[in-house]
C-alpha positions as CSV (number, residue, x, y, z in Angstrom):
1,X,6.1,-19.6,-2.2
2,X,8.9,-17.2,-2.8
3,X,8.6,-14.5,-5.4
4,X,11.8,-15.9,-6.9
5,X,9.8,-19.0,-7.8
6,X,7.5,-16.7,-9.7
7,X,10.6,-15.5,-11.7
8,X,10.7,-12.0,-10.4
9,X,13.8,-9.8,-10.4
10,X,14.0,-7.7,-7.3
11,X,16.2,-4.7,-7.9
12,X,16.7,-1.0,-7.5
13,X,15.2,1.3,-10.1
14,X,17.4,2.8,-12.7
15,X,17.4,6.5,-13.4
16,X,15.9,6.2,-16.9
17,X,12.9,4.2,-15.7
18,X,10.8,7.1,-14.7
19,X,7.8,6.1,-16.8
20,X,7.6,2.7,-15.1
21,X,7.9,4.4,-11.7
22,X,5.1,6.8,-12.6
23,X,2.8,4.0,-13.9
24,X,3.4,1.9,-10.8
25,X,2.8,4.8,-8.4
26,X,-0.4,5.8,-10.1
27,X,-1.6,2.1,-10.1
28,X,-0.9,2.0,-6.3
29,X,-2.9,5.2,-5.8
30,X,-5.9,3.6,-7.6
31,X,-5.8,0.6,-5.3
32,X,-8.9,0.4,-3.0
33,X,-6.5,0.5,0.1
34,X,-4.8,3.8,-1.1
35,X,-6.8,6.1,1.1
36,X,-5.4,4.5,4.2
37,X,-2.1,3.5,2.7
38,X,-0.7,6.6,1.1
39,X,-0.5,10.3,1.8
40,X,-1.0,11.0,-1.9
41,X,-3.8,10.7,-4.4
42,X,-4.0,9.4,-8.0
43,X,-5.3,12.8,-9.2
44,X,-2.2,14.6,-7.7
45,X,0.2,12.0,-9.1
46,X,-1.4,12.1,-12.6
47,X,-1.1,15.9,-12.7
48,X,2.7,16.0,-11.9
49,X,4.9,16.9,-14.9
50,X,7.3,14.3,-16.4
51,X,10.2,16.3,-14.8
52,X,8.9,15.4,-11.4
53,X,9.0,11.7,-12.2
54,X,12.4,12.0,-13.8
55,X,13.9,13.7,-10.8
56,X,12.2,11.3,-8.3
57,X,13.4,8.2,-10.2
58,X,17.0,9.5,-10.6
59,X,17.1,10.3,-6.9
60,X,15.8,6.8,-5.9
61,X,18.4,5.1,-8.2
62,X,21.6,6.2,-6.6
63,X,23.2,7.8,-3.6
64,X,22.4,7.4,0.1
65,X,19.2,9.5,0.6
66,X,16.7,7.1,-0.9
67,X,16.5,3.8,-2.8
68,X,13.4,2.4,-4.5
69,X,13.2,-1.4,-5.1
70,X,10.9,-3.0,-7.6
71,X,9.7,-6.5,-8.5
72,X,10.0,-7.0,-12.3
73,X,8.2,-10.1,-13.7
74,X,9.6,-12.2,-16.4
75,X,7.0,-10.4,-18.7
76,X,8.6,-7.1,-17.8
77,X,5.7,-5.9,-15.8
78,X,6.5,-4.2,-12.5
79,X,4.3,-5.8,-9.8
80,X,5.6,-4.3,-6.6
81,X,7.7,-1.7,-5.0
82,X,9.1,-0.4,-1.7
83,X,11.3,2.6,-1.0
84,X,13.7,3.3,1.8
85,X,14.4,6.9,2.8
86,X,17.4,7.7,5.0
87,X,16.7,10.1,7.9
88,X,19.9,11.5,9.2
89,X,20.4,12.4,12.9
90,X,19.7,16.0,13.5
91,X,17.4,16.5,10.5
92,X,13.6,16.7,10.6
93,X,11.0,14.2,9.2
94,X,7.9,14.7,7.1
95,X,6.0,15.8,10.3
96,X,8.7,18.4,11.0
97,X,9.8,16.4,14.1
98,X,13.5,16.0,15.0
99,X,15.3,12.8,13.9
100,X,17.0,11.4,17.1
101,X,18.8,8.6,15.4
102,X,20.1,7.8,11.9
103,X,17.4,5.5,10.5
104,X,15.7,4.2,7.5
105,X,12.0,5.0,6.7
106,X,10.1,2.6,4.5
107,X,7.5,4.3,2.3
108,X,5.5,3.6,-0.9
109,X,4.9,-0.1,-0.2
110,X,2.8,-1.6,-3.0
111,X,2.2,-5.0,-4.5
112,X,-0.4,-5.5,-7.3
113,X,-3.5,-7.3,-6.1
114,X,-2.9,-10.4,-8.2
115,X,0.6,-10.9,-6.6
116,X,-0.3,-10.4,-3.0
117,X,0.4,-13.4,-0.8
118,X,3.1,-14.8,-3.1
119,X,6.1,-13.8,-1.1
120,X,6.7,-10.8,-3.3
121,X,6.3,-8.2,-0.5
122,X,8.7,-10.2,1.7
123,X,11.3,-10.2,-1.1
124,X,10.9,-6.4,-1.6
125,X,11.3,-5.8,2.1
126,X,14.4,-8.1,2.2
127,X,16.0,-6.1,-0.5
128,X,15.2,-2.7,1.1
129,X,16.4,-3.9,4.5
130,X,19.6,-5.4,3.1
131,X,20.3,-2.0,1.4
132,X,19.6,-0.1,4.6
133,X,21.9,-2.3,6.7
134,X,24.7,-2.0,4.1
135,X,24.9,1.8,4.6
136,X,27.9,3.0,6.7
137,X,29.2,6.1,8.3
138,X,26.9,6.4,9.9
139,X,25.1,3.1,9.9
140,X,21.4,3.1,10.3
141,X,20.2,2.1,13.8
142,X,16.8,1.1,12.8
143,X,14.2,1.2,10.0
144,X,10.7,2.5,10.6
145,X,7.5,2.8,8.8
146,X,4.0,4.2,9.5
147,X,0.8,2.3,9.0
148,X,-2.8,3.4,9.4
149,X,-4.5,2.2,12.6
150,X,-7.2,0.6,10.5
151,X,-4.9,-1.2,8.0
152,X,-4.8,-4.4,10.0
153,X,-3.7,-6.5,7.1
154,X,-0.5,-4.4,6.7
155,X,0.1,-4.4,10.4
156,X,-0.1,-8.2,10.5
157,X,2.4,-8.4,7.6
158,X,4.8,-6.0,9.2
159,X,4.8,-7.9,12.5
160,X,5.3,-11.2,10.7
161,X,8.5,-10.0,9.0
162,X,9.9,-8.6,12.2
163,X,8.7,-5.0,12.7
164,X,7.3,-4.0,16.1
165,X,4.8,-1.3,17.1
166,X,6.9,1.3,18.9
167,X,3.9,2.8,20.6
168,X,4.3,6.1,18.7
169,X,1.0,7.4,17.2
170,X,0.7,10.4,14.9
171,X,-2.4,12.1,13.5
172,X,-3.1,11.4,9.9
173,X,-2.7,14.3,7.6
174,X,-6.2,15.5,6.5
175,X,-8.0,13.5,9.3
176,X,-6.7,14.3,12.8
177,X,-9.1,11.8,14.3
178,X,-7.3,9.0,12.6
179,X,-3.8,7.8,13.6
180,X,-0.8,6.2,12.0
181,X,1.2,3.8,14.1
182,X,5.0,3.7,13.9
183,X,6.5,0.3,13.5
184,X,10.3,-0.2,13.9
185,X,12.8,-2.9,12.9
186,X,16.0,-2.5,15.0
187,X,19.4,-3.1,13.4
188,X,20.2,-6.8,13.6
């Protein structure tokens, strides 16, 4: 079943929607999978000032650096999100490693528990990838994401929609014994 059949609107956030962005992020960080899905905690997110959320949302609503997509139900409730960061050739990533190709980086993937398995995540990824491939000068060569080695459900989903394990493994912040796996989707 497609999320469209569930009457969702998949779209980019608007700059003035910071309160909804904040609420959805905090909800994602309260999810039982949050410890292996996010590099953030609910406590840290809840303590951030409104100005943080306003700036974050404005940045994710326009420009080339990042775009956040949300699934808005017919009741107005936001039930899912995905963000695409642009990593430009010659810059460094969140691990302070050099970026060797202009690429997208998917982060902040979340679908509320009651909407999982409905096609909503696929529709969010479709919107994020379409945006990534639409960027020009320079065009993105690939889109990547990181997934915890124990998050098998997410790994299976990413493979099903076309991502491949690149073989790159990085230590998890705060737990060097755990690894995150890089999955990539080459430019079609």
